[in-house]
Amino acid sequence: MSSLKPLVLYAHVQGPNPPKVAAVLSELNLPYEMKVVDYANLKSEPYLSVNPNGRVPALEDPNTGITTWESGANIQYLIDTYDKEGKLHYDTAKEKYEQLSWAYFQVSGQGPYFGQAAWFKMYHPEPVPSAVDRYRGEIRRVLGVLESHFNKTGREYLIGGKITYVDFMFTTWNKLTPWVMDEEFNFEKEFPKTFAWQAKVEGRESYQKVWAALAAAKEEGREHIKMF
């Protein structure tokens, strides 16, 4: 991979979607840099020419000339293009479609509930307790789906016997659980199998490297983060 030009991941120092793409980039040992886009600049040019939806992440690959936006599309592109050895995915039909089922569930059924819980807890102009309660309830439901899956399968990871890209997709959002839930919530006590899986994924070097780089960029106000 040393002959590759660095891929460019547009990100922000906060939020769980860019880190899940960055973790996959790091796991595949791809050279890349993160360009930090301030929230104030997401809805205007030149960024709208990269991502017409005006959100992060987006991914530019100078090696192919391809740009993708939306984290799920970013990850699918990386898997299709650079994971030829199957390090982070399965090609066998049963596991392949199980991967896709979990991936679509994450982008449609996990991330949005976390996002709404965070919005109504932190950013909505007036308190709406019923909305906060609803989305916290959905977070518990989603965690319950994961917990049931681990209890039934006895697996260490979501798919088969190894880590795959879908493990990173869920865990970057789960990392926000203590922040969006109430003080009485106890992740380890309520969802022990899911908590153990979360800790296992968070312990990977690639995962820690990404979060450390974002934290440093936030502290230092940097707009470019080289990840080689």
Coordinates of N, CA and C in Angstrom, one line a residue:
M1 N 0.8 -1.2 0.0 CA 0.0 0.0 0.0 C 0.9 1.3 0.0
S2 N 2.2 1.1 0.1 CA 3.0 2.3 0.2 C 3.0 3.2 -1.0
S3 N 2.7 2.6 -2.2 CA 2.7 3.4 -3.4 C 1.4 4.2 -3.6
L4 N 0.4 4.0 -2.7 CA -0.8 4.7 -2.8 C -0.7 6.1 -2.4
K5 N -1.4 7.0 -3.1 CA -1.5 8.4 -2.6 C -2.5 8.4 -1.4
P6 N -2.3 9.2 -0.4 CA -3.2 9.2 0.7 C -4.6 9.6 0.3
L7 N -5.6 8.8 0.8 CA -7.0 9.1 0.7 C -7.3 10.2 1.6
V8 N -8.4 11.0 1.3 CA -8.8 12.1 2.1 C -10.2 11.9 2.7
L9 N -10.2 11.9 4.0 CA -11.5 11.7 4.7 C -11.9 13.0 5.3
Y10 N -13.0 13.6 4.9 CA -13.5 14.8 5.5 C -14.2 14.5 6.8
A11 N -13.9 15.2 7.8 CA -14.3 14.8 9.2 C -14.6 16.0 10.0
H12 N -15.0 15.8 11.2 CA -15.0 16.8 12.3 C -14.5 16.2 13.5
V13 N -14.0 17.0 14.5 CA -13.4 16.5 15.7 C -14.4 15.9 16.6
Q14 N -15.7 16.1 16.4 CA -16.8 15.5 17.1 C -17.7 14.6 16.2
G15 N -18.4 13.7 16.8 CA -19.3 12.9 16.0 C -18.7 11.5 15.7
P16 N -19.6 10.5 15.7 CA -19.1 9.1 15.5 C -19.0 8.6 14.1
N17 N -19.5 9.3 13.1 CA -19.5 8.7 11.8 C -18.1 8.8 11.1
P18 N -17.4 9.9 11.1 CA -16.1 9.9 10.5 C -15.1 8.8 11.2
P19 N -15.2 8.7 12.6 CA -14.3 7.7 13.2 C -14.5 6.3 12.7
K20 N -15.7 5.9 12.4 CA -15.9 4.5 11.9 C -15.3 4.3 10.6
V21 N -15.3 5.3 9.7 CA -14.6 5.2 8.4 C -13.1 5.2 8.6
A22 N -12.6 6.1 9.5 CA -11.2 6.1 9.8 C -10.7 4.8 10.4
A23 N -11.5 4.2 11.2 CA -11.0 2.9 11.8 C -10.8 1.9 10.7
V24 N -11.7 1.8 9.8 CA -11.6 0.9 8.7 C -10.4 1.2 7.8
L25 N -10.1 2.5 7.5 CA -8.9 2.9 6.8 C -7.7 2.4 7.6
S26 N -7.7 2.6 8.9 CA -6.5 2.2 9.7 C -6.3 0.7 9.7
E27 N -7.4 0.0 9.9 CA -7.3 -1.5 9.9 C -6.8 -2.0 8.6
L28 N -7.1 -1.4 7.5 CA -6.6 -1.8 6.2 C -5.2 -1.3 5.9
N29 N -4.6 -0.6 6.8 CA -3.3 0.0 6.6 C -3.2 0.9 5.4
L30 N -4.3 1.7 5.2 CA -4.3 2.6 4.0 C -3.7 4.0 4.5
P31 N -2.9 4.6 3.6 CA -2.5 6.0 4.0 C -3.7 6.9 3.8
Y32 N -3.9 7.8 4.7 CA -5.0 8.8 4.6 C -4.7 10.0 5.4
E33 N -5.4 11.0 5.1 CA -5.4 12.2 6.0 C -6.9 12.6 6.3
M34 N -7.1 13.1 7.4 CA -8.4 13.7 7.8 C -8.4 15.2 7.6
K35 N -9.3 15.7 6.8 CA -9.5 17.1 6.7 C -10.7 17.6 7.6
V36 N -10.4 18.4 8.6 CA -11.4 18.8 9.5 C -12.2 19.9 8.9
V37 N -13.5 19.7 8.8 CA -14.4 20.7 8.3 C -15.3 21.3 9.4
D38 N -15.2 22.6 9.6 CA -16.0 23.2 10.7 C -17.5 23.1 10.3
Y39 N -18.3 23.0 11.3 CA -19.7 22.8 11.1 C -20.3 24.0 10.3
A40 N -19.7 25.2 10.5 CA -20.2 26.4 9.8 C -20.0 26.4 8.3
N41 N -19.0 25.5 7.9 CA -18.7 25.5 6.5 C -19.2 24.2 5.7
L42 N -20.0 23.4 6.4 CA -20.5 22.2 5.8 C -21.6 22.5 4.7
K43 N -22.4 23.6 4.9 CA -23.5 23.8 4.0 C -23.2 24.8 2.9
S44 N -21.9 25.0 2.6 CA -21.5 26.0 1.6 C -20.4 25.4 0.8
E45 N -20.1 26.1 -0.4 CA -19.0 25.7 -1.2 C -17.7 26.1 -0.5
P46 N -16.6 25.3 -0.7 CA -16.4 24.3 -1.7 C -16.9 22.9 -1.2
Y47 N -17.3 22.8 0.1 CA -17.6 21.4 0.6 C -18.8 20.8 -0.1
L48 N -19.8 21.6 -0.4 CA -21.0 21.0 -1.0 C -20.7 20.4 -2.4
S49 N -19.6 20.7 -3.0 CA -19.2 20.0 -4.2 C -18.6 18.6 -3.9
V50 N -18.2 18.4 -2.7 CA -17.7 17.1 -2.2 C -18.9 16.3 -1.8
N51 N -19.7 16.9 -0.9 CA -20.9 16.2 -0.4 C -22.1 17.1 -0.5
P52 N -23.0 16.8 -1.4 CA -24.2 17.7 -1.6 C -25.1 17.7 -0.4
N53 N -25.0 16.8 0.5 CA -25.8 16.8 1.7 C -25.2 17.6 2.8
G54 N -24.0 18.1 2.6 CA -23.4 19.0 3.6 C -23.2 18.4 5.0
R55 N -22.7 17.2 5.0 CA -22.4 16.6 6.3 C -21.1 15.8 6.1
V56 N -20.5 15.4 7.3 CA -19.4 14.5 7.2 C -19.8 13.1 7.7
P57 N -19.1 12.1 7.2 CA -17.9 12.1 6.4 C -18.1 12.1 4.9
A58 N -17.1 12.4 4.2 CA -17.0 12.2 2.7 C -15.6 11.7 2.5
L59 N -15.4 10.9 1.4 CA -14.1 10.3 1.2 C -13.7 10.5 -0.3
E60 N -12.5 11.0 -0.5 CA -11.9 11.2 -1.8 C -10.8 10.3 -1.9
D61 N -10.7 9.6 -3.1 CA -9.6 8.7 -3.3 C -8.9 9.1 -4.6
P62 N -7.7 9.8 -4.4 CA -7.0 10.3 -5.6 C -6.4 9.1 -6.5
N63 N -6.4 7.9 -5.9 CA -5.9 6.8 -6.7 C -6.9 6.3 -7.7
T64 N -8.2 6.5 -7.5 CA -9.2 6.1 -8.5 C -10.0 7.2 -9.0
G65 N -9.9 8.4 -8.4 CA -10.7 9.5 -8.8 C -12.2 9.4 -8.3
I66 N -12.4 8.5 -7.4 CA -13.8 8.3 -6.9 C -14.0 9.1 -5.5
T67 N -15.2 9.7 -5.4 CA -15.6 10.4 -4.2 C -16.9 9.7 -3.7
T68 N -16.9 9.4 -2.4 CA -18.2 8.8 -1.9 C -18.5 9.7 -0.7
W69 N -19.8 9.8 -0.4 CA -20.3 10.4 0.8 C -21.4 9.6 1.4
E70 N -21.6 9.8 2.7 CA -22.3 8.9 3.6 C -21.4 7.8 4.1
S71 N -21.3 7.6 5.4 CA -20.3 6.7 6.0 C -20.5 5.3 5.5
G72 N -21.7 4.8 5.3 CA -21.9 3.5 4.9 C -21.3 3.3 3.5
A73 N -21.5 4.3 2.6 CA -21.0 4.2 1.2 C -19.4 4.3 1.3
N74 N -18.9 5.1 2.2 CA -17.5 5.2 2.3 C -16.9 3.8 2.6
I75 N -17.5 3.2 3.6 CA -17.0 1.9 4.1 C -17.1 0.8 3.0
Q76 N -18.3 0.8 2.3 CA -18.5 -0.2 1.3 C -17.5 0.0 0.2
Y77 N -17.2 1.2 -0.2 CA -16.2 1.5 -1.2 C -14.8 1.0 -0.8
L78 N -14.4 1.2 0.5 CA -13.1 0.8 1.0 C -13.0 -0.8 1.0
I79 N -14.1 -1.4 1.4 CA -14.1 -2.9 1.4 C -14.0 -3.4 -0.1
D80 N -14.8 -2.9 -1.0 CA -14.8 -3.4 -2.3 C -13.5 -3.1 -3.0
T81 N -12.8 -2.0 -2.7 CA -11.7 -1.6 -3.5 C -10.4 -2.1 -2.9
Y82 N -10.3 -2.1 -1.5 CA -9.0 -2.4 -0.9 C -8.9 -3.6 0.0
D83 N -10.0 -4.2 0.3 CA -10.0 -5.4 1.2 C -10.1 -6.7 0.4
K84 N -9.1 -6.8 -0.5 CA -9.1 -8.0 -1.4 C -8.8 -9.3 -0.7
E85 N -8.2 -9.2 0.5 CA -7.8 -10.4 1.2 C -8.9 -10.8 2.2
G86 N -10.0 -10.0 2.3 CA -11.1 -10.3 3.2 C -10.7 -10.1 4.7
K87 N -9.9 -9.1 5.0 CA -9.5 -8.9 6.4 C -10.7 -8.5 7.2
L88 N -11.6 -7.6 6.6 CA -12.7 -7.1 7.4 C -14.0 -7.4 6.9
H89 N -14.1 -8.5 6.0 CA -15.4 -8.8 5.5 C -15.4 -10.3 5.1
Y90 N -16.6 -10.8 4.8 CA -16.7 -12.2 4.3 C -17.3 -12.0 2.9
D91 N -16.9 -13.0 2.0 CA -17.4 -13.0 0.6 C -18.5 -14.1 0.5
T92 N -18.5 -15.1 1.4 CA -19.4 -16.2 1.3 C -20.9 -15.6 1.5
A93 N -21.8 -16.2 0.7 CA -23.1 -15.6 0.6 C -23.8 -15.3 1.9
K94 N -23.8 -16.4 2.8 CA -24.5 -16.3 4.1 C -24.0 -15.1 4.9
E95 N -22.7 -15.1 5.1 CA -22.0 -14.0 5.9 C -22.1 -12.7 5.2
K96 N -22.0 -12.7 3.9 CA -22.0 -11.4 3.2 C -23.3 -10.6 3.4
Y97 N -24.4 -11.4 3.3 CA -25.7 -10.7 3.5 C -26.1 -10.5 4.9
E98 N -25.5 -11.3 5.8 CA -25.6 -10.9 7.2 C -24.9 -9.6 7.6
Q99 N -23.7 -9.5 7.0 CA -23.0 -8.2 7.1 C -23.8 -7.0 6.7
L100 N -24.4 -7.1 5.5 CA -25.2 -6.1 4.9 C -26.4 -5.8 5.8
S101 N -27.0 -6.8 6.3 CA -28.2 -6.6 7.2 C -27.9 -5.8 8.4
W102 N -26.7 -6.1 9.0 CA -26.3 -5.4 10.2 C -25.9 -3.9 9.8
A103 N -25.2 -3.8 8.7 CA -24.8 -2.5 8.2 C -26.0 -1.6 8.0
Y104 N -27.0 -2.1 7.3 CA -28.2 -1.2 7.0 C -28.9 -0.9 8.3
F105 N -29.0 -1.9 9.2 CA -29.6 -1.6 10.5 C -28.9 -0.5 11.2
Q106 N -27.6 -0.5 11.2 CA -26.8 0.5 11.9 C -27.1 1.9 11.3
V107 N -27.0 2.1 10.0 CA -27.2 3.4 9.4 C -28.6 3.9 9.5
S108 N -29.6 3.0 9.6 CA -31.0 3.4 9.6 C -31.7 3.3 10.9
G109 N -31.1 2.4 11.8 CA -31.8 2.1 13.0 C -31.1 2.3 14.3
Q110 N -29.8 2.6 14.2 CA -29.0 2.9 15.4 C -28.6 4.4 15.4
G111 N -27.8 4.8 14.4 CA -27.3 6.1 14.3 C -28.4 7.2 14.4
P112 N -29.5 7.1 13.7 CA -30.5 8.2 13.8 C -31.1 8.3 15.2
Y113 N -31.2 7.2 16.0 CA -31.8 7.3 17.3 C -30.8 8.0 18.3
F114 N -29.5 7.6 18.1 CA -28.5 8.3 18.9 C -28.5 9.8 18.6
G115 N -28.5 10.1 17.3 CA -28.5 11.5 16.9 C -29.6 12.3 17.5
Q116 N -30.8 11.7 17.4 CA -32.0 12.5 17.9 C -31.9 12.6 19.5
A117 N -31.4 11.6 20.1 CA -31.3 11.6 21.6 C -30.3 12.8 22.0
A118 N -29.2 12.8 21.2 CA -28.2 13.9 21.5 C -28.8 15.3 21.2
W119 N -29.6 15.4 20.1 CA -30.2 16.7 19.8 C -31.1 17.2 20.8
F120 N -32.0 16.3 21.2 CA -33.0 16.8 22.2 C -32.5 17.0 23.6
K121 N -31.4 16.3 23.9 CA -30.7 16.4 25.2 C -29.9 17.7 25.3
M122 N -29.2 18.1 24.2 CA -28.2 19.1 24.2 C -28.5 20.4 23.4
Y123 N -29.2 20.2 22.3 CA -29.2 21.3 21.3 C -30.6 21.9 21.1
H124 N -31.7 21.2 21.3 CA -33.0 21.7 21.1 C -33.2 22.9 21.9
P125 N -33.8 24.0 21.3 CA -34.0 25.3 22.1 C -34.8 25.2 23.4
E126 N -35.7 24.3 23.4 CA -36.5 24.2 24.7 C -36.6 22.7 25.1
P127 N -36.7 22.4 26.4 CA -36.7 21.0 26.8 C -38.0 20.3 26.3
V128 N -37.8 19.1 25.8 CA -38.9 18.2 25.4 C -38.6 16.8 26.0
P129 N -39.0 16.7 27.3 CA -38.7 15.4 28.0 C -39.2 14.2 27.3
S130 N -40.4 14.3 26.7 CA -41.0 13.1 26.0 C -40.1 12.6 24.9
A131 N -39.5 13.6 24.1 CA -38.6 13.2 23.0 C -37.4 12.6 23.5
V132 N -36.8 13.1 24.6 CA -35.6 12.5 25.1 C -35.9 11.1 25.6
D133 N -37.0 10.9 26.3 CA -37.3 9.6 26.8 C -37.5 8.6 25.6
R134 N -38.2 9.1 24.6 CA -38.4 8.2 23.4 C -37.1 7.7 22.8
Y135 N -36.2 8.6 22.5 CA -35.0 8.2 21.9 C -34.0 7.4 22.8
R136 N -34.1 7.7 24.1 CA -33.3 6.9 25.0 C -33.9 5.5 25.0
G137 N -35.2 5.4 24.9 CA -35.8 4.1 24.9 C -35.4 3.3 23.7
E138 N -35.3 4.0 22.5 CA -34.9 3.4 21.3 C -33.4 2.9 21.4
I139 N -32.6 3.7 22.1 CA -31.2 3.3 22.2 C -31.2 2.0 23.0
R140 N -32.0 1.9 24.1 CA -32.0 0.7 24.9 C -32.5 -0.5 24.0
R141 N -33.5 -0.2 23.2 CA -34.0 -1.3 22.3 C -32.9 -1.8 21.4
V142 N -32.2 -0.9 20.8 CA -31.1 -1.3 19.8 C -30.0 -2.1 20.6
L143 N -29.7 -1.6 21.7 CA -28.7 -2.4 22.5 C -29.2 -3.7 22.9
G144 N -30.5 -3.8 23.1 CA -31.1 -5.1 23.4 C -31.1 -6.1 22.2
V145 N -31.2 -5.5 21.0 CA -31.0 -6.4 19.8 C -29.6 -6.9 19.7
L146 N -28.7 -6.1 20.0 CA -27.3 -6.6 20.0 C -27.0 -7.6 21.1
E147 N -27.5 -7.3 22.3 CA -27.4 -8.2 23.4 C -28.0 -9.6 23.1
S148 N -29.2 -9.6 22.5 CA -29.8 -10.9 22.2 C -29.0 -11.6 21.2
H149 N -28.5 -10.9 20.2 CA -27.7 -11.6 19.1 C -26.4 -12.2 19.8
F150 N -25.7 -11.5 20.6 CA -24.6 -12.2 21.3 C -24.9 -13.3 22.2
N151 N -26.1 -13.2 22.8 CA -26.5 -14.3 23.7 C -26.9 -15.6 22.9
K152 N -27.5 -15.4 21.7 CA -27.9 -16.5 20.9 C -26.8 -17.1 20.2
T153 N -25.8 -16.3 19.7 CA -24.7 -16.8 18.9 C -23.5 -17.2 19.6
G154 N -23.3 -16.6 20.8 CA -22.1 -16.8 21.6 C -20.8 -16.3 20.9
R155 N -21.0 -15.4 19.9 CA -19.8 -14.9 19.2 C -19.1 -13.7 20.0
E156 N -17.9 -13.5 19.6 CA -17.1 -12.4 20.1 C -17.4 -11.1 19.3
Y157 N -17.7 -11.4 18.0 CA -18.0 -10.3 17.1 C -19.3 -10.5 16.4
L158 N -19.8 -9.5 15.7 CA -21.2 -9.6 15.1 C -21.3 -10.7 14.1
I159 N -20.3 -10.9 13.2 CA -20.4 -11.8 12.1 C -19.3 -12.9 12.2
G160 N -19.6 -14.1 12.1 CA -18.6 -15.2 12.1 C -17.7 -15.2 13.2
G161 N -16.4 -15.5 12.9 CA -15.4 -15.6 14.0 C -14.3 -14.5 14.0
K162 N -14.6 -13.4 13.3 CA -13.5 -12.4 13.2 C -14.2 -11.0 13.2
I163 N -13.4 -10.0 13.5 CA -13.9 -8.6 13.4 C -14.2 -8.3 11.9
T164 N -15.3 -7.6 11.7 CA -15.6 -7.1 10.4 C -15.9 -5.6 10.4
Y165 N -16.1 -5.0 9.3 CA -16.4 -3.5 9.3 C -17.6 -3.2 10.0
V166 N -18.6 -4.1 10.2 CA -19.8 -3.7 10.9 C -19.6 -3.5 12.4
D167 N -18.6 -4.2 12.9 CA -18.3 -4.0 14.3 C -17.9 -2.5 14.6
F168 N -17.1 -2.0 13.7 CA -16.7 -0.6 13.8 C -17.9 0.4 13.6
M169 N -18.8 0.0 12.7 CA -20.0 0.9 12.5 C -20.8 1.1 13.7
F170 N -21.0 0.0 14.5 CA -21.9 0.1 15.7 C -21.1 0.8 16.9
T171 N -19.9 0.4 17.0 CA -19.2 0.7 18.3 C -18.8 2.2 18.4
T172 N -18.6 2.9 17.3 CA -18.3 4.3 17.4 C -19.5 5.1 17.9
W173 N -20.7 4.6 17.6 CA -22.0 5.2 18.1 C -22.2 4.8 19.6
N174 N -22.0 3.5 19.9 CA -22.2 3.1 21.2 C -21.2 3.8 22.2
K175 N -20.1 4.3 21.7 CA -19.2 5.0 22.6 C -19.8 6.3 23.2
L176 N -20.9 6.8 22.5 CA -21.6 7.9 23.0 C -22.7 7.6 24.1
T177 N -22.9 6.3 24.3 CA -24.0 6.0 25.2 C -24.0 6.7 26.6
P178 N -22.8 6.7 27.3 CA -22.8 7.4 28.6 C -23.2 8.9 28.5
W179 N -22.9 9.5 27.3 CA -23.2 10.9 27.2 C -24.7 11.2 26.9
V180 N -25.4 10.3 26.2 CA -26.7 10.6 25.8 C -27.8 10.0 26.7
M181 N -27.4 9.0 27.5 CA -28.3 8.3 28.4 C -28.4 9.1 29.8
D182 N -29.3 8.7 30.6 CA -29.4 9.3 31.9 C -28.4 8.7 32.9
E183 N -28.3 9.3 34.1 CA -27.2 8.9 35.0 C -27.5 7.5 35.6
E184 N -28.7 7.0 35.5 CA -29.0 5.7 36.1 C -28.6 4.6 35.1
F185 N -28.3 4.9 33.9 CA -28.0 3.9 32.9 C -26.6 3.3 33.2
N186 N -26.6 1.9 33.2 CA -25.4 1.2 33.4 C -25.2 0.2 32.3
F187 N -24.3 0.6 31.3 CA -24.1 -0.2 30.1 C -23.7 -1.6 30.5
E188 N -22.7 -1.8 31.3 CA -22.1 -3.1 31.6 C -23.2 -4.0 32.3
K189 N -24.0 -3.4 33.2 CA -24.9 -4.2 34.0 C -26.1 -4.6 33.1
E190 N -26.6 -3.7 32.3 CA -27.8 -3.9 31.5 C -27.6 -4.8 30.3
F191 N -26.4 -4.6 29.7 CA -26.1 -5.3 28.4 C -24.6 -5.8 28.5
P192 N -24.4 -6.8 29.3 CA -23.0 -7.2 29.6 C -22.3 -7.8 28.4
K193 N -22.9 -8.6 27.5 CA -22.3 -9.1 26.4 C -21.9 -8.0 25.4
T194 N -22.8 -7.1 25.2 CA -22.6 -6.0 24.3 C -21.5 -5.1 24.8
F195 N -21.5 -4.9 26.1 CA -20.4 -4.1 26.8 C -19.0 -4.7 26.6
A196 N -19.0 -6.0 26.7 CA -17.7 -6.8 26.6 C -17.2 -6.7 25.1
W197 N -18.1 -6.8 24.2 CA -17.8 -6.6 22.7 C -17.3 -5.2 22.5
Q198 N -18.0 -4.2 23.0 CA -17.6 -2.8 22.8 C -16.2 -2.6 23.3
A199 N -15.9 -3.1 24.5 CA -14.6 -2.9 25.1 C -13.5 -3.6 24.2
K200 N -13.8 -4.7 23.7 CA -12.9 -5.5 22.8 C -12.5 -4.7 21.6
V201 N -13.5 -4.1 20.9 CA -13.3 -3.3 19.7 C -12.6 -2.0 20.0
E202 N -13.0 -1.4 21.1 CA -12.3 -0.1 21.5 C -10.9 -0.3 21.8
G203 N -10.5 -1.5 22.2 CA -9.2 -1.8 22.6 C -8.2 -2.0 21.5
R204 N -8.7 -2.1 20.2 CA -7.8 -2.3 19.1 C -7.0 -1.0 18.8
E205 N -5.8 -1.3 18.4 CA -4.9 -0.1 18.2 C -5.4 0.9 17.2
S206 N -6.0 0.4 16.1 CA -6.5 1.3 15.1 C -7.6 2.2 15.6
Y207 N -8.4 1.6 16.4 CA -9.5 2.4 17.0 C -9.0 3.5 17.9
Q208 N -8.1 3.1 18.8 CA -7.5 4.1 19.7 C -6.7 5.2 19.0
K209 N -6.1 4.8 17.9 CA -5.3 5.8 17.2 C -6.2 6.8 16.6
V210 N -7.3 6.4 16.1 CA -8.2 7.4 15.4 C -8.8 8.4 16.5
W211 N -9.2 7.9 17.6 CA -9.8 8.8 18.6 C -8.8 9.7 19.2
A212 N -7.5 9.2 19.4 CA -6.5 10.0 19.9 C -6.1 11.1 18.9
A213 N -6.1 10.8 17.6 CA -5.8 11.9 16.6 C -6.9 12.9 16.6
L214 N -8.1 12.6 16.7 CA -9.2 13.5 16.7 C -9.2 14.4 18.0
A215 N -8.9 13.8 19.1 CA -8.8 14.6 20.3 C -7.6 15.6 20.3
A216 N -6.5 15.2 19.7 CA -5.4 16.1 19.6 C -5.7 17.2 18.6
A217 N -6.4 16.9 17.5 CA -6.7 17.9 16.6 C -7.7 18.9 17.2
K218 N -8.6 18.5 18.0 CA -9.6 19.4 18.7 C -8.8 20.3 19.6
E219 N -7.9 19.7 20.4 CA -7.1 20.5 21.3 C -6.2 21.6 20.7
E220 N -5.6 21.2 19.6 CA -4.7 22.0 18.9 C -5.3 22.9 17.8
G221 N -6.5 22.6 17.5 CA -7.2 23.4 16.4 C -6.7 23.1 15.0
R222 N -6.2 21.9 14.8 CA -5.7 21.5 13.5 C -6.7 21.2 12.5
E223 N -6.5 21.5 11.2 CA -7.5 21.2 10.2 C -7.0 20.0 9.3
H224 N -5.8 19.6 9.5 CA -5.3 18.4 8.7 C -4.7 17.4 9.7
I225 N -5.0 16.2 9.5 CA -4.5 15.1 10.4 C -4.0 14.0 9.5
K226 N -2.7 13.9 9.4 CA -2.1 12.8 8.6 C -2.1 11.5 9.3
M227 N -2.5 10.5 8.7 CA -2.6 9.1 9.3 C -1.9 8.1 8.4
F228 N -0.7 7.9 8.6 CA 0.1 7.0 7.8 C 0.6 5.8 8.6

